[in-house]
XYZ file of C-alpha atoms in Angstrom:
570
model
C 0.010 0.012 0.021
C 1.254 3.493 -0.929
C 0.039 6.650 0.905
C 0.152 10.234 -0.103
C -0.791 12.927 2.389
C -1.903 16.387 1.104
C -1.639 19.189 3.475
C -2.293 22.916 2.999
C -0.624 26.117 4.207
C -1.194 29.835 4.429
C -4.990 29.845 3.815
C -7.784 27.357 3.650
C -9.702 26.737 0.420
C -6.487 26.792 -1.493
C -7.450 23.909 -3.785
C -6.098 20.859 -1.991
C -9.056 18.848 -3.194
C -8.527 19.616 -6.828
C -4.768 19.002 -6.605
C -5.249 15.740 -4.772
C -7.785 14.682 -7.377
C -5.457 15.675 -10.200
C -2.565 13.709 -8.719
C -4.834 10.705 -8.376
C -5.897 11.138 -12.012
C -2.396 11.039 -13.426
C -1.548 8.068 -11.292
C -4.734 6.290 -12.345
C -3.718 6.932 -15.901
C -0.619 4.894 -15.163
C -2.726 1.862 -14.245
C -2.872 2.264 -10.453
C -5.918 1.470 -8.432
C -6.753 4.652 -6.522
C -8.839 5.520 -3.459
C -9.089 8.819 -1.615
C -9.744 9.980 1.914
C -10.733 13.428 3.271
C -9.971 14.272 6.899
C -11.851 17.227 8.369
C -10.808 18.500 11.819
C -14.228 19.687 12.870
C -16.074 18.063 15.839
C -19.201 17.135 13.802
C -19.614 13.508 12.946
C -20.376 14.462 9.347
C -21.217 17.483 7.189
C -24.967 16.909 7.262
C -25.861 19.612 9.728
C -23.689 22.418 8.393
C -25.149 25.425 6.685
C -23.886 25.706 3.119
C -22.419 29.109 4.014
C -20.323 27.484 6.757
C -19.010 24.519 4.901
C -20.187 24.657 1.303
C -22.114 21.810 -0.344
C -23.051 18.692 1.538
C -22.023 15.854 -0.856
C -24.079 12.701 -0.630
C -22.656 9.180 -1.389
C -24.264 5.977 -2.519
C -24.382 4.643 1.077
C -26.082 7.813 2.343
C -22.929 9.430 3.793
C -23.185 13.175 4.083
C -19.641 14.269 3.497
C -17.254 17.089 2.444
C -17.567 18.446 -1.059
C -13.976 17.405 -1.760
C -15.176 13.820 -2.073
C -17.196 14.998 -4.980
C -13.994 16.197 -6.619
C -12.522 12.745 -6.020
C -15.468 10.904 -7.508
C -15.662 13.175 -10.538
C -11.960 13.227 -11.297
C -11.244 9.589 -10.582
C -14.580 8.150 -11.731
C -14.900 6.039 -8.546
C -17.592 5.420 -5.949
C -16.701 6.189 -2.341
C -18.318 5.478 0.990
C -18.901 7.395 4.235
C -15.683 5.777 5.572
C -13.729 7.857 3.072
C -14.596 10.948 5.060
C -13.038 11.170 8.548
C -13.836 13.826 11.137
C -12.734 14.583 14.667
C -16.312 13.908 15.790
C -16.278 10.482 14.163
C -12.927 9.634 15.752
C -14.080 10.614 19.270
C -17.304 8.697 18.717
C -15.241 5.653 17.877
C -13.023 6.182 20.961
C -16.007 6.591 23.315
C -18.470 3.993 21.924
C -16.131 1.302 20.620
C -12.707 1.446 22.290
C -13.696 2.561 25.773
C -10.087 2.162 26.714
C -9.084 5.803 26.199
C -6.780 4.812 23.406
C -4.612 7.618 21.988
C -6.442 9.532 19.289
C -3.566 9.091 16.811
C -3.691 5.342 17.194
C -7.302 5.362 16.390
C -6.825 7.437 13.282
C -4.049 5.208 12.079
C -6.094 2.043 12.752
C -9.121 3.533 10.973
C -7.158 4.296 7.885
C -5.336 0.942 7.721
C -8.573 -0.966 8.303
C -10.299 -0.020 5.042
C -7.405 0.810 2.686
C -5.501 -2.501 2.986
C -7.101 -3.833 -0.210
C -6.158 -0.873 -2.262
C -2.969 -0.129 -4.263
C -2.713 3.635 -3.747
C -4.371 5.774 -1.090
C -4.512 9.525 -1.146
C -5.486 11.512 1.991
C -6.244 15.210 2.185
C -6.154 16.919 5.573
C -8.574 19.812 5.785
C -7.796 23.245 7.106
C -4.380 24.716 7.357
C -1.122 23.607 9.024
C -0.959 25.324 12.350
C -4.656 25.118 13.088
C -5.107 23.799 16.662
C -7.926 21.457 15.427
C -5.508 19.740 13.073
C -2.772 18.951 15.602
C -3.912 15.450 16.648
C -4.029 14.422 12.972
C -0.608 15.848 12.215
C 0.855 13.963 15.147
C -0.917 10.749 13.987
C 0.584 11.128 10.562
C 4.050 11.787 12.048
C 3.865 8.474 13.723
C 2.193 6.822 10.730
C 4.996 7.609 8.341
C 7.431 5.484 10.386
C 4.893 2.705 10.735
C 4.547 2.273 6.931
C 8.145 3.161 6.133
C 9.474 5.997 4.040
C 9.172 4.371 0.654
C 5.393 4.031 1.234
C 4.576 7.508 2.446
C 4.816 10.828 0.677
C 3.701 14.279 1.719
C 2.492 16.906 -0.763
C 2.162 20.423 0.744
C -0.005 22.997 -1.026
C 0.878 26.643 -0.312
C -0.093 30.098 -1.524
C 2.304 32.349 -3.403
C 0.753 35.800 -3.013
C 1.446 38.421 -5.778
C 0.489 41.874 -4.581
C -0.880 43.932 -7.484
C 1.034 46.986 -6.428
C 4.452 45.423 -7.146
C 3.619 42.218 -9.140
C 6.324 40.397 -7.097
C 5.748 36.795 -6.143
C 6.231 36.435 -2.357
C 7.706 33.236 -0.870
C 7.775 34.074 2.818
C 4.299 32.690 3.672
C 5.337 29.391 2.061
C 8.631 29.336 3.836
C 6.815 29.915 7.185
C 4.214 27.227 6.433
C 6.859 24.576 5.514
C 8.946 25.476 8.547
C 5.880 24.913 10.822
C 5.133 21.605 9.077
C 8.685 20.445 9.486
C 8.592 21.445 13.145
C 5.630 19.216 13.645
C 7.513 16.254 12.242
C 6.390 16.076 8.552
C 8.684 16.929 5.716
C 7.080 17.855 2.401
C 8.282 15.902 -0.641
C 6.549 18.126 -3.126
C 5.579 21.741 -2.597
C 2.642 22.724 -4.833
C 2.638 26.492 -5.192
C -0.709 28.034 -5.914
C -0.207 31.295 -7.744
C -1.890 33.637 -10.185
C 0.829 33.474 -12.815
C 3.548 30.818 -13.524
C 6.339 30.765 -11.007
C 9.497 32.663 -12.004
C 12.699 30.537 -12.030
C 14.257 32.741 -9.296
C 11.223 32.275 -7.057
C 11.263 28.499 -7.519
C 14.978 28.396 -6.620
C 14.375 30.540 -3.580
C 11.617 28.161 -2.375
C 13.925 25.265 -2.992
C 16.773 26.782 -0.964
C 14.732 27.838 2.094
C 12.380 24.896 2.191
C 15.108 22.232 1.784
C 13.856 20.561 -1.424
C 15.222 20.227 -4.894
C 13.955 22.858 -7.508
C 12.276 19.861 -9.359
C 10.163 19.275 -6.169
C 8.671 22.794 -6.368
C 5.596 22.494 -8.555
C 3.806 25.475 -10.063
C 0.042 25.290 -9.991
C -0.991 28.683 -11.488
C -4.531 29.750 -12.394
C -5.659 27.946 -15.591
C -8.850 28.341 -17.639
C -10.236 25.014 -16.732
C -9.726 22.482 -13.911
C -9.237 19.933 -16.689
C -5.818 21.422 -17.174
C -4.617 20.821 -13.615
C -3.682 17.128 -14.158
C -1.888 18.045 -17.450
C -0.003 20.864 -15.573
C 1.215 18.459 -12.945
C 2.191 15.751 -15.461
C 4.146 18.318 -17.566
C 6.285 19.153 -14.512
C 7.329 15.572 -13.818
C 4.980 14.682 -10.921
C 4.435 11.245 -12.285
C 8.155 10.514 -12.658
C 8.936 11.853 -9.226
C 6.181 9.821 -7.444
C 7.124 6.641 -9.322
C 10.665 7.026 -8.132
C 9.970 8.283 -4.564
C 7.309 5.500 -3.849
C 8.987 2.858 -5.996
C 5.778 2.297 -7.984
C 5.881 -0.617 -10.492
C 4.021 1.241 -13.227
C 4.679 2.779 -16.602
C 6.260 6.182 -16.274
C 4.221 7.579 -19.115
C 0.512 8.139 -18.527
C -1.896 6.292 -20.805
C -5.101 7.154 -22.623
C -7.051 8.567 -19.660
C -4.835 11.732 -19.578
C -5.331 12.139 -23.330
C -9.074 12.321 -22.692
C -8.410 15.136 -20.182
C -6.313 17.018 -22.629
C -9.143 16.644 -25.155
C -11.652 18.057 -22.742
C -9.334 20.933 -21.771
C -8.730 21.869 -25.450
C -12.479 21.667 -26.190
C -13.287 23.846 -23.197
C -10.784 26.498 -24.402
C -12.205 26.539 -27.937
C -15.927 26.956 -27.136
C -17.510 29.990 -28.826
C -21.269 29.619 -28.375
C -22.679 30.152 -24.897
C -25.799 29.044 -22.993
C -27.045 30.768 -19.800
C -28.841 29.087 -16.910
C -30.608 30.975 -14.116
C -29.831 29.236 -10.826
C -32.622 30.308 -8.402
C -31.626 29.431 -4.857
C -31.118 30.657 -1.333
C -27.302 30.201 -0.925
C -26.159 32.080 -4.057
C -23.643 34.260 -2.324
C -21.283 31.304 -2.042
C -20.892 29.208 -5.195
C -19.454 26.302 -3.167
C -22.986 25.789 -1.876
C -23.865 24.398 -5.295
C -20.548 22.878 -6.398
C -22.047 19.588 -7.778
C -24.865 21.429 -9.471
C -22.474 23.792 -11.255
C -20.154 20.877 -12.226
C -23.116 18.976 -13.621
C -24.091 22.049 -15.702
C -20.502 22.375 -16.866
C -20.273 18.755 -17.891
C -23.530 19.058 -19.910
C -22.521 22.375 -21.531
C -19.148 20.965 -22.575
C -20.980 17.814 -24.058
C -22.912 20.121 -26.459
C -19.971 22.444 -27.267
C -21.225 25.476 -25.396
C -19.716 27.805 -22.770
C -21.768 27.845 -19.588
C -22.961 31.150 -18.052
C -24.570 30.731 -14.668
C -26.761 33.609 -13.436
C -27.090 33.320 -9.722
C -30.374 34.676 -8.381
C -31.371 34.853 -4.693
C -34.918 33.559 -4.780
C -35.952 36.056 -2.079
C -35.140 38.873 -4.588
C -37.963 37.692 -6.803
C -40.588 38.073 -4.155
C -42.989 41.092 -3.963
C -41.723 41.972 -0.529
C -38.369 42.886 -2.228
C -40.184 45.123 -4.743
C -41.392 47.202 -1.855
C -38.172 47.283 0.091
C -35.463 47.203 -2.615
C -37.048 47.674 -6.080
C -33.648 47.900 -7.829
C -32.678 44.475 -6.538
C -36.079 43.080 -7.436
C -35.950 44.222 -11.033
C -32.256 43.217 -11.461
C -33.209 39.665 -10.306
C -36.145 39.475 -12.728
C -33.912 40.806 -15.571
C -31.496 37.954 -14.931
C -34.263 35.407 -14.897
C -35.954 36.664 -18.107
C -32.686 36.852 -20.001
C -31.615 33.331 -19.210
C -31.961 30.385 -21.640
C -33.080 27.957 -18.933
C -34.091 27.878 -15.264
C -32.865 25.597 -12.504
C -34.164 25.394 -8.940
C -31.885 23.217 -6.843
C -32.525 21.495 -3.467
C -32.616 23.244 -0.116
C -34.272 23.376 3.270
C -36.351 26.080 5.110
C -39.098 28.419 4.120
C -37.005 31.460 3.196
C -37.094 32.220 -0.513
C -39.585 29.509 -1.374
C -42.193 31.997 -2.732
C -39.578 33.478 -4.975
C -38.715 30.026 -6.290
C -42.320 29.413 -7.140
C -42.483 32.718 -8.900
C -39.535 31.651 -11.127
C -41.209 28.211 -11.762
C -44.429 29.872 -12.659
C -42.618 32.117 -15.140
C -40.762 29.114 -16.702
C -43.977 27.122 -17.026
C -45.947 29.929 -18.628
C -43.151 31.122 -20.902
C -42.271 27.606 -22.095
C -38.724 28.093 -20.812
C -36.595 24.924 -20.173
C -36.855 24.134 -16.465
C -35.305 21.612 -14.066
C -36.338 21.249 -10.452
C -34.228 19.149 -8.146
C -35.513 17.842 -4.820
C -37.116 20.941 -3.219
C -37.259 22.444 -6.730
C -39.517 19.528 -7.839
C -41.678 19.813 -4.741
C -42.157 23.548 -5.243
C -43.011 22.925 -8.951
C -45.909 20.673 -7.684
C -46.967 23.320 -5.209
C -46.930 26.021 -7.975
C -49.011 23.876 -10.308
C -51.461 23.160 -7.562
C -51.926 26.805 -6.781
C -52.130 28.233 -10.294
C -53.598 25.367 -12.410
C -55.650 23.322 -9.881
C -56.787 26.471 -8.097
C -55.660 25.358 -4.570
C -54.467 28.828 -3.443
C -53.009 27.613 -0.137
C -51.335 24.511 -1.556
C -47.951 24.052 0.124
C -45.546 21.643 1.754
C -46.220 20.796 5.429
C -42.560 21.677 5.951
C -43.607 25.332 5.423
C -47.310 25.344 6.339
C -48.435 22.411 8.497
C -52.018 23.894 8.482
C -52.441 23.964 4.690
C -55.823 22.656 3.454
C -54.023 21.258 0.425
C -50.818 19.573 1.666
C -49.375 18.540 -1.640
C -45.945 17.793 -0.097
C -45.897 15.882 3.182
C -43.647 14.078 5.692
C -42.482 10.692 4.424
C -44.721 7.844 5.835
C -42.034 6.205 7.932
C -41.262 9.466 9.714
C -42.529 10.528 13.125
C -43.768 14.113 12.785
C -41.715 16.603 14.642
C -38.707 14.315 15.038
C -36.168 15.689 12.580
C -32.937 13.954 13.629
C -31.704 11.099 11.410
C -34.969 10.882 9.467
C -33.883 11.832 5.975
C -34.001 9.538 3.029
C -30.387 9.362 2.094
C -28.293 7.616 -0.535
C -28.828 5.550 -3.641
C -32.461 4.490 -4.392
C -34.123 3.011 -7.430
C -36.643 4.930 -9.598
C -38.878 3.062 -11.958
C -40.054 4.766 -15.134
C -43.824 4.398 -15.625
C -44.093 5.879 -19.100
C -42.333 4.804 -22.271
C -42.754 8.286 -23.720
C -40.954 10.107 -20.873
C -38.357 12.555 -22.120
C -36.124 11.839 -19.153
C -36.304 8.056 -19.730
C -35.103 8.685 -23.307
C -32.272 10.855 -22.047
C -31.233 8.044 -19.690
C -30.978 5.679 -22.617
C -34.547 4.302 -22.587
C -33.881 2.212 -19.434
C -36.554 0.774 -17.240
C -35.107 2.288 -14.026
C -32.306 4.387 -12.681
C -30.426 4.498 -9.401
C -29.703 7.971 -8.061
C -28.794 9.589 -4.718
C -31.435 11.094 -2.463
C -31.336 13.699 0.363
C -34.808 14.755 1.491
C -37.347 14.507 4.227
C -40.584 15.422 2.494
C -42.208 14.070 -0.679
C -45.257 14.649 -2.948
C -48.534 13.493 -1.409
C -49.373 10.286 -3.373
C -53.110 10.604 -2.558
C -53.321 13.776 -4.745
C -51.498 12.240 -7.706
C -54.599 11.865 -9.952
C -55.548 15.568 -9.592
C -52.256 16.608 -11.196
C -52.143 13.964 -13.894
C -55.690 14.939 -15.049
C -54.324 18.453 -15.782
C -51.147 17.346 -17.530
C -48.480 17.125 -14.762
C -47.300 13.536 -15.103
C -45.471 11.494 -12.438
C -43.419 9.462 -14.865
C -41.065 8.058 -12.263
C -41.848 6.422 -8.986
C -40.100 4.251 -6.436
C -40.044 0.488 -6.469
C -43.212 0.325 -4.329
C -44.989 2.958 -6.471
C -45.663 5.089 -3.414
C -43.091 7.869 -3.863
C -43.165 10.334 -6.677
C -39.622 10.645 -8.133
C -39.950 12.345 -11.584
C -42.410 14.813 -12.964
C -42.857 16.083 -16.489
C -45.314 18.614 -17.868
C -47.173 17.795 -21.010
C -46.979 20.290 -23.969
C -43.925 21.900 -22.569
C -40.543 22.066 -24.251
C -38.663 20.816 -21.169
C -40.288 20.949 -17.723
C -38.754 18.285 -15.511
C -38.538 17.781 -11.765
C -36.688 14.976 -9.925
C -36.840 14.148 -6.274
C -33.291 12.792 -6.208
C -30.047 14.642 -6.761
C -28.607 13.649 -10.138
C -25.757 16.098 -9.895
C -23.881 13.854 -7.439
C -23.336 11.167 -10.133
C -22.476 13.533 -13.054
C -19.018 12.977 -14.564
C -16.986 15.144 -16.984
C -17.438 12.689 -19.939
C -20.740 11.233 -18.648
C -22.974 14.142 -17.847
C -26.122 13.704 -15.708
C -29.101 13.159 -18.109
C -31.525 15.620 -16.307
C -28.905 18.438 -16.570
C -27.933 17.337 -20.040
C -31.562 17.609 -21.103
C -31.805 21.091 -19.559
C -28.727 22.248 -21.455
C -29.918 20.674 -24.717
C -33.320 22.455 -24.350
C -31.680 25.747 -23.329
C -29.441 25.580 -26.481
C -32.367 24.707 -28.707
C -30.927 21.210 -29.528
C -33.331 18.908 -27.561
C -35.822 18.053 -30.244
C -33.083 17.395 -32.779
C -31.342 15.136 -30.183
C -34.538 13.180 -29.512
C -35.429 12.942 -33.230
C -32.068 11.355 -33.985
C -32.694 8.683 -31.440
C -30.773 10.491 -28.603
C -27.628 10.872 -30.593
C -25.424 13.938 -30.784
C -24.467 15.314 -34.212
C -20.795 15.338 -35.074
C -20.365 19.132 -34.341
C -21.818 18.656 -30.896
C -19.603 15.719 -29.752
C -16.170 15.479 -28.233
C -13.405 15.996 -30.812
C -10.064 14.365 -30.788
C -6.761 16.181 -30.069
C -6.335 17.038 -33.738
C -9.575 19.046 -33.659
C -11.593 16.610 -35.884
C -14.956 15.513 -34.598
C -15.738 11.996 -33.461
C -18.520 9.992 -35.102
C -22.045 10.314 -33.699
C -22.396 8.730 -30.296
C -24.989 8.307 -27.593
C -24.733 10.039 -24.263
C -24.112 6.693 -22.572
C -21.027 6.314 -24.685
C -19.432 9.533 -23.343
C -17.623 7.801 -20.547
C -14.128 7.331 -19.336
C -12.498 4.296 -21.021
C -11.886 1.258 -18.768
C -8.159 1.593 -18.583
């Protein structure tokens, strides 16, 4: 077993997850079996109870684990499926010590035992330590890894340290002192970086690289420049060009080919395509956490994957749903009109998942506009539930129709607590993880986008669902429930008749979207927004040559189905 620890310095959010995923990608391209672990030093057991403004998106895994968004980077880059055990927190460790060990074992010993227990069957294990070196919360983990490096021996353990190289605009000079201090502190804690990944705005100057080499006690070839690039697809290529593969193969004595194989060629193809895109498509994202894009990381990635698949640049218009409400018109009319201008100028509308009553009326206003104007619309989780509420109010005439989450006294509760739940008891009652959805209609647009399959398995994260007793009222007026759970009791997919693309899904398809295998619901939204959906469906769900991935020479590949846009099995 080989281990690589990725630590960060100077600031948090420096890109450790992307860099760790990129390193894993180039090693996977060499034929290695890869797994990844994220360690978060917070006291919570998992990320499920965090506000998106505190922690960013809560990423959901197949087994229902609510984890850090970096695990989404690992899954997307490496095209693997992880479990809740791949996300380790201080809270989870203390829970293990208290409920299982009961011997007061040293925390570091527990960390080491946890990691060894479920990585022993793998070839290569990459671990990212959240936060910044020097944080008091990270100290027990740093000490655990200091001991761990001796347990597994030097030839099996490597440390990559990611640090910031600030470049003040006043002088334009690249400053190395923060990195020097960060590496000095890491070395003082017993860990010596093998590679120093320097995050910077522009490529590192040779003199700067030599200075870091001298004062951080590494060779110049061990100082890697990770400057800003147009697309994240370029990061693995950037690392490979600087000899990271060769160094790791030598440092860890890996019995693999030194030259990456076809997988990295696919990444170069994607990066080249991304840089060449000329046409653009805009999507209005109507949510309540729009001030922090990390709150919707997987949603944005799913949109990007789909836009790239149809050869379009993506423009996301973030709209705070509360700004669309009439109360904002009275209090801040400028903000109100700006929000509506963004919505009306977009090619498509997306209402993602969420919790809480704030902004729900604004979301329904956006849904109402998309339905009446025949604008492409996708509602995810809460977005689907609110689409049902909006339809009930404005088509069925149930003016007080609502979710019992927001109005328990509604005379028309079209969205209710799930049957197995105890009303009022919110802890541990969500429906989480991968579940099967059965398509009930052969003419369903979404079914065709999925490849005309009988069922799909997608990840869920919700507590409320559409009231099945009212289903017939909606279907009589044209809102069809084309996808249901295995028992036929839960409404999973809605489609509106005589609308260009009006789709809602109870699950979260963005969690399984991949760069070369975009999520079908998002792919359909982008096709519709770009005016290509009917053509795609008419051709039997096949992309035309000008819309598919082209090879490195710039020529287009033959027509292919969406299901064929996948990573090769290498």
